[in-house]
Amino acid sequence: MSAAPRIDLHTHSTASDGTLGPAELVRAAAESGLDVVAITDHDTTAGWAPALAALPAGLSLVRGAELSCRWYGEEPPVPLHLLAYLFDPDAPELVAELARVRAAREERGERIVALLRADGIDVSWSEILAGAAGGTVGRPHIAQALIRAGLVTTTTEAFGPDWLGERYRLPKEDIDVFRAVRLVRAAGGVPVFAHPRASRRGRIVPDELIADLAAIGLAGLEADHEDHSPAERAHVRALADELGLLVTGSSDFHGTHKTVRLGAFTTDPEAYERIVAEARGVTEVASG
Ligand code: AMP
Ligand code: FE
Ligand code: FE
Ligand code: ZN
């Protein structure tokens, strides 16, 4: 028997707010000793084809996405992220929702830039869009513009309360999380709640919501993530156990936009096998 496979089910490329292209991402995944990697760009499947075309021998690719969702059970509604694996990238309703969210991100990005400019901060929306290189635009791209302008020195600082974390934060038009879970399942995919207890990133949702989502098709919870404390990881595991959900661990790699490395957190083979088994086979795991 060889050693247990190393499985990282949450990474970003330049198709959203990562800094490695999809081809570079899968090569880097192989080089860092992973056996399975999922590409999960925000609200897009644009990285799937180039990642697949560059897939190194011995690496398996799980095609996925991280959907920008919102729970409307509190005022103001709480943003949250849903990982979706192995869904049909041509499912019309899901495709339409993703396109709508990407358009809303552009509109919101432009409004954030207008707020900054109104305060005399010289950042350019066209430069920020160019920096996103056709991928899903997000606050990390605006953060880069603040760094280029010498206003902050790190992405983390750009997400502080004086900048994109609060003063210049605007909500975007996300997908209702119940609708998102149903659309992912209808598209043959497997939905997993990303970093559900990451309180250091913002507001979190109550366990009752997670129970309600489990009842309509949520498959799992991401427990091992750099934004979870050990106590938060333990809480997520216990909740998953109680609700019969699978548990994942992943890096949420974003290239140089974050410090975390590929494979910094990994998923147990049993949980991975459950995801593959629950997928309806429209999009298969690809083997290099
Ligand atoms: P957006 O999708 O435009 O709302 O921006 C959120 C993205 O910014 C997340 O997907 C992360 O990649 C990144 N992000 C969020 N919070 C932070 C933070 N505190 N420091 C660095 N990056 C962050
Ligand atoms: Fe991101
Ligand atoms: Fe996320
Ligand atoms: Zn992510």
Short mmCIF file of N, CA, C and O in Angstrom, two decimals, residues 64-162:
data_model
loop_
_atom_site.label_atom_id
_atom_site.label_comp_id
_atom_site.label_asym_id
_atom_site.label_seq_id
_atom_site.Cartn_x
_atom_site.Cartn_y
_atom_site.Cartn_z
N GLY A 64 -14.88 22.15 -9.89
CA GLY A 64 -15.85 22.71 -8.97
C GLY A 64 -15.89 24.22 -9.06
O GLY A 64 -15.33 24.82 -9.97
N ALA A 65 -16.58 24.82 -8.11
CA ALA A 65 -16.67 26.28 -8.02
C ALA A 65 -17.03 26.64 -6.58
O ALA A 65 -17.46 25.78 -5.80
N GLU A 66 -16.82 27.89 -6.23
CA GLU A 66 -17.24 28.40 -4.92
C GLU A 66 -18.29 29.47 -5.18
O GLU A 66 -17.99 30.51 -5.76
N LEU A 67 -19.52 29.18 -4.80
CA LEU A 67 -20.64 30.06 -5.14
C LEU A 67 -20.85 31.12 -4.06
O LEU A 67 -20.89 30.81 -2.87
N SER A 68 -21.00 32.35 -4.48
CA SER A 68 -21.29 33.45 -3.56
C SER A 68 -22.77 33.39 -3.21
O SER A 68 -23.62 33.63 -4.06
N CYS A 69 -23.04 33.08 -1.95
CA CYS A 69 -24.43 32.90 -1.52
C CYS A 69 -24.79 33.87 -0.41
O CYS A 69 -23.92 34.52 0.17
N ARG A 70 -26.06 33.93 -0.11
CA ARG A 70 -26.53 34.77 0.99
C ARG A 70 -27.69 34.09 1.70
O ARG A 70 -28.49 33.40 1.08
N TRP A 71 -27.68 34.26 3.00
CA TRP A 71 -28.79 33.77 3.82
C TRP A 71 -29.61 34.97 4.25
O TRP A 71 -29.09 35.91 4.85
N TYR A 72 -30.90 34.94 3.89
CA TYR A 72 -31.77 36.08 4.12
C TYR A 72 -32.55 35.97 5.44
O TYR A 72 -33.50 36.72 5.65
N GLY A 73 -32.10 35.07 6.32
CA GLY A 73 -32.80 34.86 7.59
C GLY A 73 -32.48 35.90 8.65
O GLY A 73 -33.08 35.90 9.72
N GLU A 74 -31.52 36.77 8.37
CA GLU A 74 -31.18 37.85 9.31
C GLU A 74 -31.06 39.14 8.53
O GLU A 74 -30.87 39.13 7.33
N GLU A 75 -31.17 40.23 9.24
CA GLU A 75 -31.04 41.55 8.61
C GLU A 75 -29.82 42.26 9.19
O GLU A 75 -29.75 42.42 10.41
N PRO A 76 -28.85 42.70 8.43
CA PRO A 76 -28.75 42.46 6.98
C PRO A 76 -28.40 40.99 6.68
O PRO A 76 -27.82 40.32 7.54
N PRO A 77 -28.77 40.53 5.49
CA PRO A 77 -28.51 39.13 5.13
C PRO A 77 -27.01 38.78 5.22
O PRO A 77 -26.15 39.64 5.05
N VAL A 78 -26.73 37.52 5.54
CA VAL A 78 -25.36 37.08 5.81
C VAL A 78 -24.76 36.44 4.55
O VAL A 78 -25.33 35.50 4.00
N PRO A 79 -23.59 36.94 4.09
CA PRO A 79 -22.94 36.30 2.95
C PRO A 79 -22.26 35.00 3.36
O PRO A 79 -21.76 34.89 4.49
N LEU A 80 -22.28 34.02 2.49
CA LEU A 80 -21.58 32.77 2.77
C LEU A 80 -21.17 32.11 1.46
O LEU A 80 -21.65 32.47 0.40
N HIS A 81 -20.25 31.15 1.58
CA HIS A 81 -19.68 30.51 0.38
C HIS A 81 -20.03 29.03 0.35
O HIS A 81 -19.89 28.32 1.34
N LEU A 82 -20.48 28.59 -0.82
CA LEU A 82 -20.85 27.19 -1.00
C LEU A 82 -19.93 26.58 -2.06
O LEU A 82 -19.91 27.03 -3.20
N LEU A 83 -19.17 25.57 -1.66
CA LEU A 83 -18.36 24.83 -2.64
C LEU A 83 -19.27 23.87 -3.37
O LEU A 83 -20.14 23.24 -2.75
N ALA A 84 -19.10 23.76 -4.67
CA ALA A 84 -19.93 22.86 -5.47
C ALA A 84 -18.99 22.03 -6.32
O ALA A 84 -18.12 22.57 -7.01
N TYR A 85 -19.14 20.70 -6.23
CA TYR A 85 -18.23 19.81 -6.94
C TYR A 85 -18.95 19.01 -8.01
O TYR A 85 -20.08 18.55 -7.80
N LEU A 86 -18.28 18.84 -9.14
CA LEU A 86 -18.66 17.86 -10.17
C LEU A 86 -20.07 18.08 -10.72
O LEU A 86 -20.77 17.13 -11.07
N PHE A 87 -20.47 19.35 -10.79
CA PHE A 87 -21.80 19.66 -11.35
C PHE A 87 -21.70 19.86 -12.86
O PHE A 87 -20.61 20.04 -13.41
N ASP A 88 -22.84 19.84 -13.51
CA ASP A 88 -22.92 20.05 -14.96
C ASP A 88 -22.70 21.53 -15.26
O ASP A 88 -23.52 22.36 -14.85
N PRO A 89 -21.63 21.89 -15.94
CA PRO A 89 -21.35 23.32 -16.18
C PRO A 89 -22.30 23.94 -17.20
O PRO A 89 -22.23 25.15 -17.43
N ASP A 90 -23.18 23.13 -17.79
CA ASP A 90 -24.15 23.65 -18.76
C ASP A 90 -25.57 23.67 -18.22
O ASP A 90 -26.51 23.97 -18.96
N ALA A 91 -25.76 23.35 -16.94
CA ALA A 91 -27.11 23.38 -16.37
C ALA A 91 -27.64 24.82 -16.46
O ALA A 91 -27.06 25.72 -15.83
N PRO A 92 -28.70 25.04 -17.23
CA PRO A 92 -29.09 26.42 -17.59
C PRO A 92 -29.34 27.35 -16.40
O PRO A 92 -28.86 28.48 -16.41
N GLU A 93 -30.08 26.88 -15.39
CA GLU A 93 -30.40 27.80 -14.29
C GLU A 93 -29.17 28.19 -13.49
O GLU A 93 -29.01 29.34 -13.08
N LEU A 94 -28.29 27.22 -13.27
CA LEU A 94 -27.06 27.49 -12.53
C LEU A 94 -26.15 28.41 -13.34
O LEU A 94 -25.59 29.37 -12.81
N VAL A 95 -26.02 28.14 -14.62
CA VAL A 95 -25.22 28.99 -15.51
C VAL A 95 -25.72 30.43 -15.45
O VAL A 95 -24.94 31.38 -15.34
N ALA A 96 -27.05 30.59 -15.47
CA ALA A 96 -27.64 31.93 -15.46
C ALA A 96 -27.35 32.63 -14.14
O ALA A 96 -27.03 33.83 -14.11
N GLU A 97 -27.44 31.89 -13.02
CA GLU A 97 -27.17 32.49 -11.71
C GLU A 97 -25.71 32.93 -11.61
O GLU A 97 -25.42 34.01 -11.09
N LEU A 98 -24.80 32.09 -12.08
CA LEU A 98 -23.38 32.44 -12.01
C LEU A 98 -23.09 33.69 -12.84
O LEU A 98 -22.35 34.57 -12.41
N ALA A 99 -23.68 33.74 -14.04
CA ALA A 99 -23.47 34.92 -14.90
C ALA A 99 -24.02 36.18 -14.23
O ALA A 99 -23.40 37.24 -14.26
N ARG A 100 -25.18 36.03 -13.58
CA ARG A 100 -25.79 37.17 -12.89
C ARG A 100 -24.89 37.65 -11.75
O ARG A 100 -24.66 38.84 -11.58
N VAL A 101 -24.34 36.69 -10.96
CA VAL A 101 -23.48 37.06 -9.85
C VAL A 101 -22.19 37.72 -10.35
O VAL A 101 -21.74 38.71 -9.78
N ARG A 102 -21.62 37.20 -11.43
CA ARG A 102 -20.39 37.82 -11.95
C ARG A 102 -20.66 39.25 -12.41
O ARG A 102 -19.85 40.16 -12.16
N ALA A 103 -21.80 39.47 -13.05
CA ALA A 103 -22.15 40.83 -13.49
C ALA A 103 -22.35 41.74 -12.28
O ALA A 103 -21.89 42.89 -12.26
N ALA A 104 -23.00 41.19 -11.24
CA ALA A 104 -23.23 41.98 -10.02
C ALA A 104 -21.90 42.32 -9.34
O ALA A 104 -21.75 43.40 -8.75
N ARG A 105 -20.93 41.41 -9.41
CA ARG A 105 -19.62 41.68 -8.84
C ARG A 105 -18.94 42.86 -9.55
O ARG A 105 -18.29 43.69 -8.92
N GLU A 106 -19.11 42.92 -10.88
CA GLU A 106 -18.49 44.01 -11.63
C GLU A 106 -19.13 45.34 -11.27
O GLU A 106 -18.45 46.34 -11.05
N GLU A 107 -20.44 45.30 -11.18
CA GLU A 107 -21.17 46.52 -10.86
C GLU A 107 -20.79 47.00 -9.45
O GLU A 107 -20.54 48.18 -9.24
N ARG A 108 -20.69 46.06 -8.52
CA ARG A 108 -20.33 46.41 -7.14
C ARG A 108 -18.87 46.88 -7.06
O ARG A 108 -18.56 47.84 -6.35
N GLY A 109 -17.99 46.24 -7.82
CA GLY A 109 -16.59 46.67 -7.83
C GLY A 109 -16.46 48.10 -8.32
O GLY A 109 -15.72 48.91 -7.74
N GLU A 110 -17.22 48.40 -9.34
CA GLU A 110 -17.18 49.75 -9.91
C GLU A 110 -17.70 50.77 -8.89
O GLU A 110 -17.17 51.88 -8.78
N ARG A 111 -18.73 50.37 -8.13
CA ARG A 111 -19.27 51.29 -7.11
C ARG A 111 -18.28 51.48 -5.96
O ARG A 111 -18.18 52.57 -5.40
N ILE A 112 -17.56 50.42 -5.59
CA ILE A 112 -16.53 50.56 -4.54
C ILE A 112 -15.45 51.54 -5.01
O ILE A 112 -15.03 52.44 -4.26
N VAL A 113 -15.05 51.41 -6.26
CA VAL A 113 -14.03 52.30 -6.81
C VAL A 113 -14.55 53.74 -6.81
O VAL A 113 -13.81 54.68 -6.49
N ALA A 114 -15.84 53.92 -7.13
CA ALA A 114 -16.42 55.28 -7.12
C ALA A 114 -16.37 55.87 -5.71
O ALA A 114 -16.08 57.06 -5.54
N LEU A 115 -16.64 55.04 -4.69
CA LEU A 115 -16.57 55.52 -3.29
C LEU A 115 -15.14 55.94 -2.96
O LEU A 115 -14.92 56.97 -2.32
N LEU A 116 -14.18 55.13 -3.36
CA LEU A 116 -12.77 55.43 -3.10
C LEU A 116 -12.38 56.74 -3.79
O LEU A 116 -11.77 57.63 -3.19
N ARG A 117 -12.80 56.85 -5.05
CA ARG A 117 -12.43 58.04 -5.84
C ARG A 117 -13.07 59.30 -5.26
O ARG A 117 -12.46 60.37 -5.26
N ALA A 118 -14.30 59.16 -4.76
CA ALA A 118 -14.98 60.31 -4.16
C ALA A 118 -14.22 60.82 -2.94
O ALA A 118 -14.31 61.99 -2.58
N ASP A 119 -13.44 59.93 -2.31
CA ASP A 119 -12.61 60.34 -1.18
C ASP A 119 -11.20 60.73 -1.63
O ASP A 119 -10.28 60.80 -0.81
N GLY A 120 -11.03 60.90 -2.93
CA GLY A 120 -9.73 61.36 -3.44
C GLY A 120 -8.69 60.27 -3.60
O GLY A 120 -7.50 60.56 -3.76
N ILE A 121 -9.13 59.01 -3.53
CA ILE A 121 -8.18 57.90 -3.66
C ILE A 121 -8.10 57.51 -5.15
O ILE A 121 -9.11 57.17 -5.76
N ASP A 122 -6.90 57.59 -5.67
CA ASP A 122 -6.73 57.47 -7.12
C ASP A 122 -6.55 56.01 -7.55
O ASP A 122 -5.44 55.55 -7.76
N VAL A 123 -7.67 55.30 -7.66
CA VAL A 123 -7.64 53.94 -8.21
C VAL A 123 -8.53 53.93 -9.45
O VAL A 123 -9.50 54.69 -9.53
N SER A 124 -8.18 53.08 -10.39
CA SER A 124 -8.88 53.08 -11.68
C SER A 124 -9.61 51.77 -11.89
O SER A 124 -9.03 50.68 -11.80
N TRP A 125 -10.92 51.88 -12.18
CA TRP A 125 -11.72 50.67 -12.39
C TRP A 125 -11.23 49.89 -13.62
O TRP A 125 -11.16 48.66 -13.59
N SER A 126 -10.86 50.60 -14.68
CA SER A 126 -10.43 49.87 -15.89
C SER A 126 -9.13 49.10 -15.62
O SER A 126 -8.94 47.99 -16.09
N GLU A 127 -8.25 49.69 -14.80
CA GLU A 127 -7.01 48.98 -14.43
C GLU A 127 -7.32 47.76 -13.58
O GLU A 127 -6.69 46.71 -13.73
N ILE A 128 -8.29 47.90 -12.66
CA ILE A 128 -8.66 46.78 -11.79
C ILE A 128 -9.26 45.65 -12.61
O ILE A 128 -8.91 44.48 -12.44
N LEU A 129 -10.14 46.00 -13.54
CA LEU A 129 -10.73 44.98 -14.43
C LEU A 129 -9.64 44.30 -15.25
O LEU A 129 -9.65 43.07 -15.41
N ALA A 130 -8.71 45.07 -15.74
CA ALA A 130 -7.60 44.50 -16.51
C ALA A 130 -6.80 43.54 -15.63
O ALA A 130 -6.36 42.48 -16.09
N GLY A 131 -6.64 43.90 -14.35
CA GLY A 131 -5.91 43.04 -13.42
C GLY A 131 -6.60 41.72 -13.18
O GLY A 131 -5.95 40.70 -12.88
N ALA A 132 -7.92 41.70 -13.33
CA ALA A 132 -8.67 40.45 -13.16
C ALA A 132 -8.57 39.59 -14.41
O ALA A 132 -8.94 38.41 -14.39
N ALA A 133 -8.07 40.17 -15.50
CA ALA A 133 -7.75 39.43 -16.72
C ALA A 133 -8.92 38.55 -17.20
O ALA A 133 -8.72 37.42 -17.63
N GLY A 134 -10.12 39.09 -17.13
CA GLY A 134 -11.26 38.34 -17.65
C GLY A 134 -11.86 37.36 -16.65
O GLY A 134 -12.90 36.77 -16.90
N GLY A 135 -11.19 37.17 -15.51
CA GLY A 135 -11.72 36.26 -14.48
C GLY A 135 -12.75 36.98 -13.62
O GLY A 135 -12.98 38.19 -13.77
N THR A 136 -13.39 36.23 -12.72
CA THR A 136 -14.36 36.81 -11.79
C THR A 136 -13.68 37.87 -10.95
O THR A 136 -12.71 37.59 -10.24
N VAL A 137 -14.17 39.10 -11.00
CA VAL A 137 -13.52 40.19 -10.27
C VAL A 137 -14.00 40.20 -8.82
O VAL A 137 -15.16 39.89 -8.53
N GLY A 138 -13.09 40.54 -7.91
CA GLY A 138 -13.45 40.58 -6.50
C GLY A 138 -12.61 41.61 -5.76
O GLY A 138 -11.74 42.26 -6.34
N ARG A 139 -12.90 41.72 -4.46
CA ARG A 139 -12.16 42.71 -3.67
C ARG A 139 -10.65 42.50 -3.68
O ARG A 139 -9.91 43.48 -3.59
N PRO A 140 -10.15 41.23 -3.80
CA PRO A 140 -8.68 41.09 -3.87
C PRO A 140 -8.08 41.87 -5.05
O PRO A 140 -6.94 42.34 -4.95
N HIS A 141 -8.82 42.03 -6.14
CA HIS A 141 -8.30 42.81 -7.26
C HIS A 141 -8.26 44.30 -6.92
O HIS A 141 -7.35 45.02 -7.35
N ILE A 142 -9.23 44.76 -6.16
CA ILE A 142 -9.22 46.15 -5.71
C ILE A 142 -8.10 46.34 -4.70
O ILE A 142 -7.40 47.36 -4.70
N ALA A 143 -7.89 45.31 -3.86
CA ALA A 143 -6.78 45.35 -2.88
C ALA A 143 -5.45 45.56 -3.61
O ALA A 143 -4.60 46.34 -3.15
N GLN A 144 -5.27 44.88 -4.74
CA GLN A 144 -4.02 45.03 -5.49
C GLN A 144 -3.84 46.47 -5.95
O GLN A 144 -2.73 47.00 -5.97
N ALA A 145 -4.94 47.12 -6.35
CA ALA A 145 -4.85 48.51 -6.79
C ALA A 145 -4.45 49.42 -5.63
O ALA A 145 -3.68 50.36 -5.80
N LEU A 146 -4.97 49.12 -4.43
CA LEU A 146 -4.59 49.91 -3.24
C LEU A 146 -3.12 49.72 -2.91
O LEU A 146 -2.44 50.66 -2.50
N ILE A 147 -2.63 48.49 -3.14
CA ILE A 147 -1.21 48.22 -2.91
C ILE A 147 -0.37 48.97 -3.95
O ILE A 147 0.61 49.64 -3.60
N ARG A 148 -0.79 48.89 -5.22
CA ARG A 148 -0.05 49.60 -6.29
C ARG A 148 0.01 51.10 -6.01
O ARG A 148 1.00 51.76 -6.30
N ALA A 149 -1.08 51.64 -5.44
CA ALA A 149 -1.14 53.08 -5.16
C ALA A 149 -0.36 53.44 -3.89
O ALA A 149 -0.29 54.61 -3.52
N GLY A 150 0.20 52.43 -3.21
CA GLY A 150 1.01 52.69 -2.03
C GLY A 150 0.18 53.02 -0.80
O GLY A 150 0.71 53.54 0.19
N LEU A 151 -1.13 52.73 -0.82
CA LEU A 151 -2.00 53.08 0.30
C LEU A 151 -1.98 52.04 1.40
O LEU A 151 -2.20 52.35 2.57
N VAL A 152 -1.75 50.79 1.02
CA VAL A 152 -1.58 49.70 1.98
C VAL A 152 -0.42 48.85 1.46
O VAL A 152 -0.03 48.99 0.29
N THR A 153 0.09 47.97 2.32
CA THR A 153 1.22 47.17 1.84
C THR A 153 0.84 45.71 1.61
O THR A 153 1.53 45.01 0.87
N THR A 154 -0.26 45.23 2.23
CA THR A 154 -0.64 43.83 2.06
C THR A 154 -2.14 43.70 1.79
O THR A 154 -2.92 44.60 2.10
N THR A 155 -2.51 42.54 1.23
CA THR A 155 -3.93 42.25 1.00
C THR A 155 -4.68 42.26 2.33
O THR A 155 -5.79 42.79 2.43
N THR A 156 -4.06 41.69 3.36
CA THR A 156 -4.70 41.65 4.68
C THR A 156 -5.02 43.07 5.15
O THR A 156 -6.13 43.33 5.66
N GLU A 157 -4.07 43.98 4.97
CA GLU A 157 -4.29 45.37 5.38
C GLU A 157 -5.43 45.99 4.55
O GLU A 157 -6.26 46.73 5.08
N ALA A 158 -5.48 45.65 3.27
CA ALA A 158 -6.55 46.19 2.41
C ALA A 158 -7.93 45.71 2.85
O ALA A 158 -8.93 46.35 2.56
N PHE A 159 -7.99 44.56 3.55
CA PHE A 159 -9.26 44.04 4.05
C PHE A 159 -9.56 44.54 5.47
O PHE A 159 -10.51 44.11 6.09
N GLY A 160 -8.74 45.46 5.96
CA GLY A 160 -8.96 46.03 7.28
C GLY A 160 -10.17 46.96 7.28
O GLY A 160 -10.70 47.30 6.21
N PRO A 161 -10.60 47.41 8.49
CA PRO A 161 -11.82 48.23 8.62
C PRO A 161 -11.76 49.58 7.89
O PRO A 161 -12.80 50.09 7.48
N ASP A 162 -10.56 50.14 7.70
CA ASP A 162 -10.46 51.44 7.02
C ASP A 162 -10.63 51.31 5.51
O ASP A 162 -10.79 52.32 4.83
#
